[in-house]
Short mmCIF file of C-alpha atoms in Angstrom, two decimals:
data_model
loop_
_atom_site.label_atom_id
_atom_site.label_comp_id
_atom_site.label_asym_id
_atom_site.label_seq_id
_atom_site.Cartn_x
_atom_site.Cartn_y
_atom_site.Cartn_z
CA UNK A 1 34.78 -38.68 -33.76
CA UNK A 2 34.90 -38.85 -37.35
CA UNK A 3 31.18 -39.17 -37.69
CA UNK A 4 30.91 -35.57 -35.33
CA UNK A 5 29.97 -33.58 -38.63
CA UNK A 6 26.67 -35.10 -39.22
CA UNK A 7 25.99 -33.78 -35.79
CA UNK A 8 27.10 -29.66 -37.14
CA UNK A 9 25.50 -27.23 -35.33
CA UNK A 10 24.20 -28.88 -32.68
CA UNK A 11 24.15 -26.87 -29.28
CA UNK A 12 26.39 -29.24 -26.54
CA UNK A 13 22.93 -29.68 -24.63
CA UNK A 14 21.11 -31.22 -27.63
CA UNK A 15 23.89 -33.69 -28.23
CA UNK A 16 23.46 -34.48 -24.27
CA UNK A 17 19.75 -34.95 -24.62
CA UNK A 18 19.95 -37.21 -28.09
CA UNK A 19 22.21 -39.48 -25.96
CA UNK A 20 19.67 -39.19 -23.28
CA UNK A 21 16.68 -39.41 -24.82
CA UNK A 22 17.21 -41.16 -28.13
CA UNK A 23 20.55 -43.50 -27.70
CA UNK A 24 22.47 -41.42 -29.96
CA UNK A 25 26.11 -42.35 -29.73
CA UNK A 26 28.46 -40.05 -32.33
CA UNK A 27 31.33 -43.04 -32.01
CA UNK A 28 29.00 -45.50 -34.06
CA UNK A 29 26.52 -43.17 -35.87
CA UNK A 30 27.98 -44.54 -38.74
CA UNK A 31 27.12 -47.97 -38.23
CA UNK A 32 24.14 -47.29 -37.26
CA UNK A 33 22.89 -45.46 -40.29
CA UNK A 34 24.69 -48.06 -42.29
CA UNK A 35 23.09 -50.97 -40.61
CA UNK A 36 19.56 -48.99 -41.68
CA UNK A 37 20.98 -48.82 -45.55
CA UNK A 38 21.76 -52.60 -45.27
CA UNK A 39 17.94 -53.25 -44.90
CA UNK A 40 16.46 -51.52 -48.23
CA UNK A 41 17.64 -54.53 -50.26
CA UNK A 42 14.55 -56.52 -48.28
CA UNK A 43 11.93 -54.33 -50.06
CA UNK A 44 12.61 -54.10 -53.25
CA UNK A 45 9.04 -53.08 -54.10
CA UNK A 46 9.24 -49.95 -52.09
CA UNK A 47 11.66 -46.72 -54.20
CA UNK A 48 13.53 -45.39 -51.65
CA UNK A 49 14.74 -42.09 -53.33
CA UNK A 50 17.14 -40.69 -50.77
CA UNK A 51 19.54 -42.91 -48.57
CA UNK A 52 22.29 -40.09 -47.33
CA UNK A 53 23.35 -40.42 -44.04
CA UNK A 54 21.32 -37.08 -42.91
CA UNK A 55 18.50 -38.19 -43.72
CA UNK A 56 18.25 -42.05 -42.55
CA UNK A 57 19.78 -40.04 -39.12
CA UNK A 58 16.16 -38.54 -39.27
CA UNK A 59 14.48 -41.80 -38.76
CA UNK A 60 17.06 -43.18 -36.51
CA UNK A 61 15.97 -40.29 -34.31
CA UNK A 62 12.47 -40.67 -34.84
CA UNK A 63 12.98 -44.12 -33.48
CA UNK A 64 15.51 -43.48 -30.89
CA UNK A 65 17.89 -45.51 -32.56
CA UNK A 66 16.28 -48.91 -32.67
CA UNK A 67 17.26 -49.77 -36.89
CA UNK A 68 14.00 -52.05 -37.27
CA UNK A 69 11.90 -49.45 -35.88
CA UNK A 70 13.76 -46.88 -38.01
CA UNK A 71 13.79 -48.89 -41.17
CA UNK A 72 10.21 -49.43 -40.94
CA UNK A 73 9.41 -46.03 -40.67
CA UNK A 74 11.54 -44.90 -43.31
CA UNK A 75 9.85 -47.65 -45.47
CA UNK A 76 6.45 -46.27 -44.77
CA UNK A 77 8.08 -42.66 -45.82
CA UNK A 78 8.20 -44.07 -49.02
CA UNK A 79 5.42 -46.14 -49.68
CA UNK A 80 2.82 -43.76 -48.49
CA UNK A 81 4.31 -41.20 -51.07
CA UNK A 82 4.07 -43.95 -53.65
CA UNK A 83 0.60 -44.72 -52.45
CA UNK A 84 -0.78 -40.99 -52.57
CA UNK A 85 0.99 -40.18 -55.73
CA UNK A 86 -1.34 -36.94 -56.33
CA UNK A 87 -0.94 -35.57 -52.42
CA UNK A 88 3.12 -35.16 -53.60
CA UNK A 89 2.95 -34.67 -57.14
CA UNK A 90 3.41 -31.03 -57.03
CA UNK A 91 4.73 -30.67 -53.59
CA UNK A 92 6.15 -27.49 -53.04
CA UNK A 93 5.02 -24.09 -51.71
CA UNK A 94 3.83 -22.80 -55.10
CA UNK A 95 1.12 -25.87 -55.76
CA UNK A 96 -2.03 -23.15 -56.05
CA UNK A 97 -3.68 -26.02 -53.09
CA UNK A 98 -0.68 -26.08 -51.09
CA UNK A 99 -0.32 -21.98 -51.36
CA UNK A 100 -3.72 -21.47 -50.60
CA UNK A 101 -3.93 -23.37 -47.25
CA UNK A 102 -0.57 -21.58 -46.54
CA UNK A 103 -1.61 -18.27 -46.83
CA UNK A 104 -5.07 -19.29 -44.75
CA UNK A 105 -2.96 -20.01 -42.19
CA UNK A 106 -2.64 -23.95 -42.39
CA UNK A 107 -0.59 -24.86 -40.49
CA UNK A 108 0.37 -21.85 -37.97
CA UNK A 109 3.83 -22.08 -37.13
CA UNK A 110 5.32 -19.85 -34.08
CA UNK A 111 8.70 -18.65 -34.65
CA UNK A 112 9.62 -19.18 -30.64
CA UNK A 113 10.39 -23.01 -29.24
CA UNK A 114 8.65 -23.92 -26.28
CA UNK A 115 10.79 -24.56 -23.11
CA UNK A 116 12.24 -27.70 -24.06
CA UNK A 117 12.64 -26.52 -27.66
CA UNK A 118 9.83 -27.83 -29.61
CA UNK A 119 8.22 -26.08 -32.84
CA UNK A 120 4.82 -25.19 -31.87
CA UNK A 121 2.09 -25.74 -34.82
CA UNK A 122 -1.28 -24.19 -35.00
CA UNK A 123 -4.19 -24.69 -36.45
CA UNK A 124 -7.40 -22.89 -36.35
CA UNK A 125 -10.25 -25.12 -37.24
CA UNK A 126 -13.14 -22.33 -37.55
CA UNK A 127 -10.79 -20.31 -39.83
CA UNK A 128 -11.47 -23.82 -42.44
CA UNK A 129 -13.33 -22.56 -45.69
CA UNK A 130 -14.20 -25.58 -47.41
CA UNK A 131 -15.03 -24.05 -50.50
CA UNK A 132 -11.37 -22.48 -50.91
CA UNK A 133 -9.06 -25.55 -49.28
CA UNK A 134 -9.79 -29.34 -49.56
CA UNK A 135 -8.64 -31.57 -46.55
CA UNK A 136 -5.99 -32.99 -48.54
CA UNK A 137 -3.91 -29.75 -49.78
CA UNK A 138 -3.95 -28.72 -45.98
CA UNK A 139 -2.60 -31.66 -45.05
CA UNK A 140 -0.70 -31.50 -48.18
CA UNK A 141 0.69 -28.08 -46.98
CA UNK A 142 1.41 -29.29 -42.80
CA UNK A 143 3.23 -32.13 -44.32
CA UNK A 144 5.05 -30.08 -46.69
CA UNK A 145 6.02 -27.67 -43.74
CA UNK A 146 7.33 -30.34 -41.45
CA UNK A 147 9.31 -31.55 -44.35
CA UNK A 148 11.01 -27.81 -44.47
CA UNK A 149 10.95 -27.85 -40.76
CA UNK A 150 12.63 -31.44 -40.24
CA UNK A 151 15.68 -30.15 -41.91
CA UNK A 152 16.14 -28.48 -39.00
CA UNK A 153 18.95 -30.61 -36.71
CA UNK A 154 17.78 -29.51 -33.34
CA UNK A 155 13.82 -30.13 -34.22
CA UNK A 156 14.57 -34.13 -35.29
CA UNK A 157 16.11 -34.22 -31.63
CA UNK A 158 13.47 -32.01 -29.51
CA UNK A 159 10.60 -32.65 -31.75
CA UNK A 160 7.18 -30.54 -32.15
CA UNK A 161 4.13 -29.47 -30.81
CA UNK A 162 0.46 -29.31 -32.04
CA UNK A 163 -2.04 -27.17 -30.73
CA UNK A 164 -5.60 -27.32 -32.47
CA UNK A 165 -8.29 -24.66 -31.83
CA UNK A 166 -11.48 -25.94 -32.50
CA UNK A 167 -13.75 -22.87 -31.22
CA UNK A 168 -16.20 -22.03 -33.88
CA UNK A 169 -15.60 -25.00 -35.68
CA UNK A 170 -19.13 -25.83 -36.97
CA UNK A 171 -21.03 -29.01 -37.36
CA UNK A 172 -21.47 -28.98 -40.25
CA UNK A 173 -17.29 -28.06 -41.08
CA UNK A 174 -17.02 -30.59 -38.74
CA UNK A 175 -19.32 -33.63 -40.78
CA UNK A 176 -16.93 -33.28 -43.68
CA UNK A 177 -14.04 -35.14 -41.99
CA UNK A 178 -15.05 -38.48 -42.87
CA UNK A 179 -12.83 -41.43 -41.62
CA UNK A 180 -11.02 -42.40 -44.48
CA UNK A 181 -9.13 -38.66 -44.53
CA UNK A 182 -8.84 -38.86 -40.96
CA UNK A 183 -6.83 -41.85 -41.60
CA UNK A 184 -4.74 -40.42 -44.66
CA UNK A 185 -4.37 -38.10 -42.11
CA UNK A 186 -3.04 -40.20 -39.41
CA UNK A 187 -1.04 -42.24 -41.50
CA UNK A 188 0.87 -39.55 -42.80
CA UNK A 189 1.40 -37.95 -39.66
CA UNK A 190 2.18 -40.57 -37.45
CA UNK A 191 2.98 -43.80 -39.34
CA UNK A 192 5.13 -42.14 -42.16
CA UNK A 193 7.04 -39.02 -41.08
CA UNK A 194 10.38 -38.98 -39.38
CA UNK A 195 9.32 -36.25 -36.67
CA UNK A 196 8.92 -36.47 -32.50
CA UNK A 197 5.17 -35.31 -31.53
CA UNK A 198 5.87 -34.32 -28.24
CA UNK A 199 1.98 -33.46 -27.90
CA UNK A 200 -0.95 -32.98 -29.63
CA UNK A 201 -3.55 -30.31 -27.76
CA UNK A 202 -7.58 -29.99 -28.90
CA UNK A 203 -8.28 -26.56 -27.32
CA UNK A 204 -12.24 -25.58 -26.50
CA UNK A 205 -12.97 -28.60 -28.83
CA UNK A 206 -17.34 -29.10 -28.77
CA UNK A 207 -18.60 -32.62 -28.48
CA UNK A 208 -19.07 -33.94 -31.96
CA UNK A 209 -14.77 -33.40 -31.96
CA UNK A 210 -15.06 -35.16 -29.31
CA UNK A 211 -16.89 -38.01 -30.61
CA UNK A 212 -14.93 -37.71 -33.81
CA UNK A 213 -12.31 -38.30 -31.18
CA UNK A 214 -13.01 -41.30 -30.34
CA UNK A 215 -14.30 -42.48 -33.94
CA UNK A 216 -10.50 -42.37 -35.00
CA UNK A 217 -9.06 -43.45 -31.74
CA UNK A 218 -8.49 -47.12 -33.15
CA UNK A 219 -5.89 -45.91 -36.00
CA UNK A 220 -3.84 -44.31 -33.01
CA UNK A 221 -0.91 -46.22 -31.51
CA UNK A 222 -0.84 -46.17 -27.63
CA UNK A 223 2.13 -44.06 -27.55
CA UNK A 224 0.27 -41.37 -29.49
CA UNK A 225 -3.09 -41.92 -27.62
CA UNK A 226 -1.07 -40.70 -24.23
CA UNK A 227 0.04 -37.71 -26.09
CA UNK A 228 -3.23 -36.21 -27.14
CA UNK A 229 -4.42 -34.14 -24.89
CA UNK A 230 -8.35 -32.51 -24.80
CA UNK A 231 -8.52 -29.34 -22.66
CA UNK A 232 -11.87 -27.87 -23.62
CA UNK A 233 -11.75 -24.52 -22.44
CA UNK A 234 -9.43 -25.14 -19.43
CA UNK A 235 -6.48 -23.22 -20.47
CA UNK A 236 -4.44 -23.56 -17.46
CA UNK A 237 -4.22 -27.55 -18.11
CA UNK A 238 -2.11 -26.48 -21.51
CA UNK A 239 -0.26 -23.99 -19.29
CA UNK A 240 1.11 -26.48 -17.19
CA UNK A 241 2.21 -27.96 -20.38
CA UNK A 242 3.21 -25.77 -22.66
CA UNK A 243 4.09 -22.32 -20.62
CA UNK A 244 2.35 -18.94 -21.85
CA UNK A 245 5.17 -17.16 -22.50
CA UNK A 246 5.65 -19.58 -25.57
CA UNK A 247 2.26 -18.78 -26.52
CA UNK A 248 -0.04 -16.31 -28.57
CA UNK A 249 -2.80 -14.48 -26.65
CA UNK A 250 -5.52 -16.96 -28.15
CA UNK A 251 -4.36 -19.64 -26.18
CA UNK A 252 -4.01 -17.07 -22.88
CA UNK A 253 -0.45 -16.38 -23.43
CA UNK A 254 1.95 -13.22 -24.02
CA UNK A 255 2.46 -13.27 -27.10
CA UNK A 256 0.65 -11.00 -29.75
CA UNK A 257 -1.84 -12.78 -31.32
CA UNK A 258 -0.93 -15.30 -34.14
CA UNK A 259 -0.39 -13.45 -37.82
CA UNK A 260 -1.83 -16.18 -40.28
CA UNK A 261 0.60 -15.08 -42.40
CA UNK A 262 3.48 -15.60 -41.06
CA UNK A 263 4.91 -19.21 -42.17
CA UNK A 264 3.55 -18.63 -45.35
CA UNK A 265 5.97 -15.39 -45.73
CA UNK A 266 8.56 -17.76 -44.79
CA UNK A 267 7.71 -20.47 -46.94
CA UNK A 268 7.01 -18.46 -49.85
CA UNK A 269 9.36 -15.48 -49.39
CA UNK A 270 8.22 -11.77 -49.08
CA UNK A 271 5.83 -11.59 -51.94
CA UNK A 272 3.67 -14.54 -50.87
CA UNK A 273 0.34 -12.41 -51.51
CA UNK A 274 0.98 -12.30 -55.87
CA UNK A 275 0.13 -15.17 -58.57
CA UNK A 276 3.91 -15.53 -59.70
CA UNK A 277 5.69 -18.57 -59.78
CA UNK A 278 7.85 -19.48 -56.81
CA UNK A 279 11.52 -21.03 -57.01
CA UNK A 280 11.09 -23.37 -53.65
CA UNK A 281 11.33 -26.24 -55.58
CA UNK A 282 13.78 -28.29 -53.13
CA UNK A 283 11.08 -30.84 -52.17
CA UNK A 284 9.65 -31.50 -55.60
CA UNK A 285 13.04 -33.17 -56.91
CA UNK A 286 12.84 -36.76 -54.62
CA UNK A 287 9.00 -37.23 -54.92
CA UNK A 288 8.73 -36.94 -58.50
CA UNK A 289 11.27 -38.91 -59.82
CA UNK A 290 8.88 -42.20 -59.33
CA UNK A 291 10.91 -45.42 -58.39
CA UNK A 292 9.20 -48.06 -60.68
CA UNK A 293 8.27 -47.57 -64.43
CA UNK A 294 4.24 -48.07 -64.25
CA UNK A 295 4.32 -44.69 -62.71
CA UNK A 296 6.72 -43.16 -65.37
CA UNK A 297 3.29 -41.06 -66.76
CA UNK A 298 2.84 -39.73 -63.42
CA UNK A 299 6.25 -38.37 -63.08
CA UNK A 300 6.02 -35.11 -66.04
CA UNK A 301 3.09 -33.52 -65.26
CA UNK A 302 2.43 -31.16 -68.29
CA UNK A 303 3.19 -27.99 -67.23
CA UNK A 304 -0.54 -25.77 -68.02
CA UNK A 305 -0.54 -22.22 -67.92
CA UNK A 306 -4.23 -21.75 -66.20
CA UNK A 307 -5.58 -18.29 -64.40
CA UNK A 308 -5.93 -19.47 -60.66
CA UNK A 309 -9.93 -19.20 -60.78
CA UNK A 310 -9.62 -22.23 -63.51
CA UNK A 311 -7.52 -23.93 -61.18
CA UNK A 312 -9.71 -23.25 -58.12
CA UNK A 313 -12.90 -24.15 -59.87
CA UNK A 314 -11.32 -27.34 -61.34
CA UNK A 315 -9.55 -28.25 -58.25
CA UNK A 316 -13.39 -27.66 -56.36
CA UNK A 317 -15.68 -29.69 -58.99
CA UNK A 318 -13.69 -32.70 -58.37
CA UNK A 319 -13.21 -32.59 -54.55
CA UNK A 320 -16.55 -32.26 -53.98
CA UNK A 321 -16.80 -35.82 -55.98
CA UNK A 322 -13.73 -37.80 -54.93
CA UNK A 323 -13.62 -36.79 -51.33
CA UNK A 324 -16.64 -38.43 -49.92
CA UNK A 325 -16.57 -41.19 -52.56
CA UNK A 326 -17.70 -44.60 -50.90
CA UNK A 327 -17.53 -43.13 -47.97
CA UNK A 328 -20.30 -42.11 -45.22
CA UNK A 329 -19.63 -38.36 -43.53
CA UNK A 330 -19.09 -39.35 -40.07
CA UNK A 331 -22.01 -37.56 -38.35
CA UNK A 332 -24.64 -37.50 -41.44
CA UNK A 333 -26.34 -34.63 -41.18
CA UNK A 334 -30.37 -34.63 -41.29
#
């Protein structure tokens, strides 16, 4: 029982249903998370920058408590962020890319659970305007938010939800998602983040989603294939999944329709909508300090004092460069 306050706050059912569902036993949490530390020392070219027991518990729980499985995962935490050094070199709310998908409503996040007490993410394809947010800084800003969310005790055990609207999502939106950011995509999502995806919903999707569907369906393990689920414009196929009263009226349920705003506010406190700086910094401290010394010259990034349009317009000239480099659009357009 010793080990009981690295389970704090958790309701008596949730403890139930990580012993259920994920093998969680409080008696030997301890050795468990210990036996996961034991394994860094095998990949020494990999910085892991936090090894507290709360947060290898994330990835044991991720895992349901098989330490391989675990250890791999939290090895892939690391080494992606060491791979895409730029996605997390500013990585906090008040990155001007990270802010501005934010605010736009990338992702949505709905304050209610579901019924089995998952954190239900939206996103709204259509609302996508590809001259004010590159792929990357909204996925940038969805990992950033799962990273706040994850904290969260009762989410590493019951997990999330993501629902993605794609009415009104053009073709031409649509032929900028080119396979190698689908796979950054993927990658960080579902090879590299210590989170349960108990479902992942395309909602009145056309067919070129579809086919982009199927494009990336080779980068998707099985487990994650059975969890994606295309409704079109059936709505009553998420109901019996995900029940309406959890939901906003876009997606035919009760609730008011979904503010944009809303996570954002929460993110970046009450005065989201002004230029200052921001003081949600928490996240920033364990991805800059860079493990090995060839990426010492990444790790400062000179602060520069630039007006945003600077930023915007610099940030634009070289997306529009590096994010199709070498690489075809997926459905080329005539």
């Amino acid at each position: 029982a010793e080990m009981t306050h690295l389970q704090a706050g958790l309701s008596p059912e949730t403890i139930e249903k990580a012993r259920l569902e994920l093998n969680e036993n409080p008696d030997i949490l301890h050795q468990d998370i210990q036996q996961v530390r034991d394994m860094i020392i095998t990949r020494p070219d990999i910085g892991f920058l936090r090894t507290d027991d709360a947060f290898i518990l994330r990835f044991l729980r991720a895992r349901k408590f098989h330490q391989t499985e675990a250890f791999r995962l939290l090895a892939q935490y690391f080494q992606y962020r060491q791979l895409n050094l730029d996605m997390f070199k500013n990585f906090k709310a008040d990155d001007p890319g990270i802010k501005r998908a934010l605010t736009d409503g990338f992702p949505g996040v709905l304050e209610n659970r579901d019924h089995c007490g998952r954190k239900i993410l939206l996103l709204f394809a259509a609302n996508w305007d590809q001259s004010r947010n590159s792929f990357i800084d909204i996925l940038r800003a969805i990992l950033l938010s799962l990273e706040v969310l994850i904290e969260d005790q009762e989410l590493q055990i019951n997990g999330f939800i993501l629902i993605i609207d794609w009415s009104n999502f053009s073709f031409k939106q649509a032929s900028k998602l080119t396979p190698s950011i689908l796979k950054l995509a993927i990658e960080g999502l579902q090879d590299s983040f210590p989170a349960r995806f108990g479902g992942v919903h395309f909602v009145n999707q056309p067919w070129y989603i579809h086919a982009l569907y199927t494009l990336i369906k080779p980068f998707l393990k099985d487990k994650t294939r059975k969890r994606i689920f295309l409704h079109g414009n059936n709505l009553n196929s998420l109901h019996q999944l995900i029940h309406p009263e959890c939901l906003p009226s876009e997606f035919g349920g009760t609730l008011p329709p979904y503010d944009m705003g809303t996570w954002a506010r929460t993110l970046l406190g009450p005065d989201y909508s002004d230029e200052n700086e921001y003081t949600h910094t928490s996240y920033n401290a364990m991805h800059v300090k860079h493990a090995s010394s060839n990426l010492e010259r990444e790790a400062s990034p000179k602060p520069m004092k630039r007006s945003q349009s600077v930023v915007e317009a610099g940030t634009l000239k070289h997306e529009d460069q590096g994010e199709n480099d070498n690489t075809q659009p997926l459905l080329a357009l005539d």
